Coordinates of C-alpha atoms in Angstrom, one line a residue:
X164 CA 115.6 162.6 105.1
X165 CA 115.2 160.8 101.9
X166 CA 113.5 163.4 99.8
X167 CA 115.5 165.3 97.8
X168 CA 113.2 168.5 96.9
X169 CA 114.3 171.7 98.9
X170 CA 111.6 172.7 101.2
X171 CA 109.3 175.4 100.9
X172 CA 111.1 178.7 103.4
X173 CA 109.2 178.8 106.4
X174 CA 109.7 181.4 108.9
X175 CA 110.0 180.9 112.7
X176 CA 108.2 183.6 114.8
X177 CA 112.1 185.2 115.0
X178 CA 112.3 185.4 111.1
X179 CA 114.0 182.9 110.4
X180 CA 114.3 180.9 107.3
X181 CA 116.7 178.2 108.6
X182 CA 116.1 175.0 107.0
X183 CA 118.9 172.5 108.4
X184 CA 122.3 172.6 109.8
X185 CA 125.3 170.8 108.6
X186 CA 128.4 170.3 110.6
X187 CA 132.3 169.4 110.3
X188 CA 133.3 166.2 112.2
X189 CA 137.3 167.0 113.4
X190 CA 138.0 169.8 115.1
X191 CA 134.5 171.2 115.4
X192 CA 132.5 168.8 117.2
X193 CA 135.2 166.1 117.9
X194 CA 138.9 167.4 119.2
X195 CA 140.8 165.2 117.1
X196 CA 142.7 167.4 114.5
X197 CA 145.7 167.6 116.8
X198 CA 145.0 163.5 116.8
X199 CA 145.5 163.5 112.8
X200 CA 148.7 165.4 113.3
X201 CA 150.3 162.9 115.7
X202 CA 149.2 160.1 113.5
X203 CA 151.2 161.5 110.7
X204 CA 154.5 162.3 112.4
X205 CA 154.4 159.3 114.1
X206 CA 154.0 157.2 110.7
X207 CA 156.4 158.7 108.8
X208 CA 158.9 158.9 111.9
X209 CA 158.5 155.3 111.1
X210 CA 159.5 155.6 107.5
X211 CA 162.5 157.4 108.2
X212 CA 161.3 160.6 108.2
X213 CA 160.2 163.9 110.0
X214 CA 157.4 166.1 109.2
X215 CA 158.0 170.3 109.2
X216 CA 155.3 171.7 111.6
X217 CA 154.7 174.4 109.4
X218 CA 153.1 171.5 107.2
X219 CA 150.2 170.9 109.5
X220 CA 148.7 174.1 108.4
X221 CA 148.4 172.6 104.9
X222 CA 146.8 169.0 105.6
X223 CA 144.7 169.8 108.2
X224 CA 140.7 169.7 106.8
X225 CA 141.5 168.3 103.8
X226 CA 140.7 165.1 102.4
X227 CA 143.1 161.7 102.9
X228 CA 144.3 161.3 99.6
X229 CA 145.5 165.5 99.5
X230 CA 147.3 165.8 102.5
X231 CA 148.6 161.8 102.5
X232 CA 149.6 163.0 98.8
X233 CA 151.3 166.3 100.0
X234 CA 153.2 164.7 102.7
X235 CA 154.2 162.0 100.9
X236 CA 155.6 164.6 97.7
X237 CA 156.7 166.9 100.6
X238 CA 159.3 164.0 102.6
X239 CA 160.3 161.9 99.2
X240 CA 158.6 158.6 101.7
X241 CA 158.7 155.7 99.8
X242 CA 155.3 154.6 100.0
X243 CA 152.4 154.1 98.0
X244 CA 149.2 156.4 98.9
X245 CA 146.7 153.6 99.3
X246 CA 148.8 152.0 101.5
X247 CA 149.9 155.4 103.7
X248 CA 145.9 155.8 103.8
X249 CA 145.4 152.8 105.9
X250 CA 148.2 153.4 108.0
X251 CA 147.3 156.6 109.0
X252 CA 143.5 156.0 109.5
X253 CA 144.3 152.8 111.6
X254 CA 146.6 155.2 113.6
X255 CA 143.9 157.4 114.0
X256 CA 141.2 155.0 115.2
X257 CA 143.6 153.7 117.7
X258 CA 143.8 157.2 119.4
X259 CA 139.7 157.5 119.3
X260 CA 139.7 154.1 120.7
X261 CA 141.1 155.4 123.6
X262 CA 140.1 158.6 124.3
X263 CA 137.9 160.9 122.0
X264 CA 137.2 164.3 123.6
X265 CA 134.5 166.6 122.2
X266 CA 134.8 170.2 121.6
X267 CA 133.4 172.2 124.6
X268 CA 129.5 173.2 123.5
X269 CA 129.1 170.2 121.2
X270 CA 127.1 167.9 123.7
X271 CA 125.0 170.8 124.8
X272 CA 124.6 172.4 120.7
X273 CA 123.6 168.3 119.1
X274 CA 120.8 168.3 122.0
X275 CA 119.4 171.9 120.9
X276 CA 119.2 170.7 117.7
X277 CA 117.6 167.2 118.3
X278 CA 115.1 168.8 120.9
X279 CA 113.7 171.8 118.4
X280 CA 114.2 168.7 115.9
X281 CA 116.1 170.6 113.6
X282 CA 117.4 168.6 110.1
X283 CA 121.0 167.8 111.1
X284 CA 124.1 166.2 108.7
X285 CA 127.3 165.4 110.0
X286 CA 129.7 166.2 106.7
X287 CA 133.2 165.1 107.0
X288 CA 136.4 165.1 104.6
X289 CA 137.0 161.6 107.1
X290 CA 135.7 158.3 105.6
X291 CA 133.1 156.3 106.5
X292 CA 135.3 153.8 109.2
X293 CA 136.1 156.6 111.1
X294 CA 132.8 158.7 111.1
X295 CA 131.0 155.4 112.4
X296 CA 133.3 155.3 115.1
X297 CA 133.4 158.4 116.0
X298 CA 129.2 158.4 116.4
X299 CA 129.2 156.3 118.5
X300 CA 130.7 159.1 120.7
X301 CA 128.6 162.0 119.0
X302 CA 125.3 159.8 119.3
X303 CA 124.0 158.5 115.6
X304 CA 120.5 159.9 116.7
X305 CA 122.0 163.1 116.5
X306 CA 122.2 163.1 112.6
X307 CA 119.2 162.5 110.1
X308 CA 122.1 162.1 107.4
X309 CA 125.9 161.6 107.6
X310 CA 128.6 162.4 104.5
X311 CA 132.1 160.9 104.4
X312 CA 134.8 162.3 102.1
X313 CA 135.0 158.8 101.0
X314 CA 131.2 158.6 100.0
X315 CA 131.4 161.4 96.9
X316 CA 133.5 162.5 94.3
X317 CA 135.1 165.3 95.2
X318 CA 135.4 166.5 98.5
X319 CA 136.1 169.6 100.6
X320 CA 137.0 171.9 99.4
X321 CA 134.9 171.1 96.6
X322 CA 130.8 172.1 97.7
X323 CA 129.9 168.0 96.8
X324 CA 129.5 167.3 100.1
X325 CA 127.7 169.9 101.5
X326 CA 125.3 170.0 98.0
X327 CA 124.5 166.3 98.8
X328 CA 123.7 166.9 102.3
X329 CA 121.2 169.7 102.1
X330 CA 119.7 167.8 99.3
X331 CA 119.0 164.5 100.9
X332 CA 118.0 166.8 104.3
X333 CA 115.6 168.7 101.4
X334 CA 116.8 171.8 102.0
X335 CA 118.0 174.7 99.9
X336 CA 122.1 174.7 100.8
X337 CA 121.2 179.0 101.1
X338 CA 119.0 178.0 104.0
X339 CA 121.5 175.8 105.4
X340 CA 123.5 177.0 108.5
X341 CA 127.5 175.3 108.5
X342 CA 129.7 175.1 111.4
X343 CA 132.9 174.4 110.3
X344 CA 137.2 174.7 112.1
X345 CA 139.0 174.8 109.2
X346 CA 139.5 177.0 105.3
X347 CA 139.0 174.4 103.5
X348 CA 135.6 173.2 104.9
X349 CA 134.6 176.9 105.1
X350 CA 135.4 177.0 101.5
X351 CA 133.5 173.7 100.6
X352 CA 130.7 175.1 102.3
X353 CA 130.8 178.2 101.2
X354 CA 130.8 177.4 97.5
X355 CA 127.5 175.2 98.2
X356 CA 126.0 178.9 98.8
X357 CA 125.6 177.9 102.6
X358 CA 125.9 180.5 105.4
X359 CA 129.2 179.6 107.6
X360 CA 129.9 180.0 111.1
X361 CA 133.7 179.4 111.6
X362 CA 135.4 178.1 114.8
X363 CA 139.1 178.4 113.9
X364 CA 141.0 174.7 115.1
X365 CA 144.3 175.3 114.3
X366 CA 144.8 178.0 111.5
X367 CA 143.1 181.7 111.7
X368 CA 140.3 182.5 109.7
X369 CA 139.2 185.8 108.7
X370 CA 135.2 187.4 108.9
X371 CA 133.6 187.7 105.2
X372 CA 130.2 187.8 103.4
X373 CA 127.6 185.1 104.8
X374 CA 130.9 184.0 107.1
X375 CA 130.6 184.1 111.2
X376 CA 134.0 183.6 113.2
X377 CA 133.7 182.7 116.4
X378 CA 135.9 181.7 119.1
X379 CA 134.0 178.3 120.7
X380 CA 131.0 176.3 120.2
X381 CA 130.1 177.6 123.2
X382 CA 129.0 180.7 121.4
X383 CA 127.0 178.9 119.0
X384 CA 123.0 178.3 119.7
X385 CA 119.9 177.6 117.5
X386 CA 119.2 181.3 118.4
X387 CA 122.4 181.9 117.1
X388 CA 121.8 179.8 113.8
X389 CA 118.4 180.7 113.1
X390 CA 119.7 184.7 113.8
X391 CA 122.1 184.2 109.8
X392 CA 119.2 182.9 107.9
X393 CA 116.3 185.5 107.8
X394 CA 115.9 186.5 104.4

């Protein structure tokens, strides 16, 4: 976990050269994005204002301080972004607090992984307070290494995160498989020369090069993983 020097490519008896799989947090393993939405209307209904819907299509997998930012620019609230960032991630913690639902397959894909012992990062545009309590849910012993959006410089959509996960996992990011809900974490991951499997949360997203759309987890196995990576 702590070495930093991509593996050698080893092939299993399948051909494949998968090295480690990284995964998005909301949406993809935890059903929460619709959680980040409600947060948001609900804190600026406070502040006087009410969010478009059409909006949630642009915050949604992004990092805090873009879509606090856009929504802040968007309704004219008068409020400064550090303190919008607290309000809405205490919001949010109070919704995992009481209920945090995983996507259907996630249970079953997180104990493929850990029984084949596969190299496993959780990567998430959501900072650290909330990825530690959402693990609690996921199971910490899950993950060799986490990421939190708050944890590097420039986040998804930006391939930081993704470039710091596969090298503390020591993997090359092209042998990396990424299962992500949402554009901008395919694009994040995408730009760190990972291959991408895609489970659309709330907006469509279209097949491309090295780019798997699915419909559920539930279609998504180490089979299926190890069946992107076999050159």
């Amino acid at each position: 976990m702590t070495s930093t020097v991509p593996a050698p490519v080893t092939r299993t008896a399948d051909g494949s050269a998968l090295q480690a799989v990284l995964l998005d947090m909301d949406g993809t393993l935890v059903d929460t994005e619709g959680f980040w939405w409600d947060v948001e209307v609900e804190v600026f209904a406070g502040l006087g204002h009410t969010l478009d819907d059409t909006w949630r299509h642009v915050v949604v997998g992004g990092p805090m301080s873009r879509s606090a930012g856009f929504l802040i620019e968007a309704t004219g609230a008068d409020i400064p972004l550090a303190e919008l960032t607290l309000l809405l991630n205490q919001g949010f913690e109070d919704r995992i607090d009481r209920a945090l639902p995983l996507m259907p397959g996630a249970a079953r894909l997180l104990a493929e992984l850990a029984a084949y012992e596969i190299p496993t990062a959780l990567v998430s545009a959501s900072h650290r307070r909330i990825i530690d309590r959402v693990l609690t849910s996921l199971g910490p012993q899950h993950f060799a290494l986490t990421v939190a959006g708050d944890e590097v410089e420039r986040t998804k959509p930006h391939p930081d995160p993704y470039l710091f996960a596969a090298a503390g996992l020591g993997a090359d990011p092209t042998r990396c498989a990424v299962v992500e809900d949402t554009a901008t974490g395919v694009a994040a991951a995408e730009a760190a020369g990972c291959h991408v499997v895609a489970v659309p949360s709330v907006a469509p997203i279209t097949p491309a090069a090295r780019r798997t759309v699915v419909t559920s987890l539930e279609e998504v196995d180490l089979a299926f993983l190890r069946g992107l990576i076999t050159v």
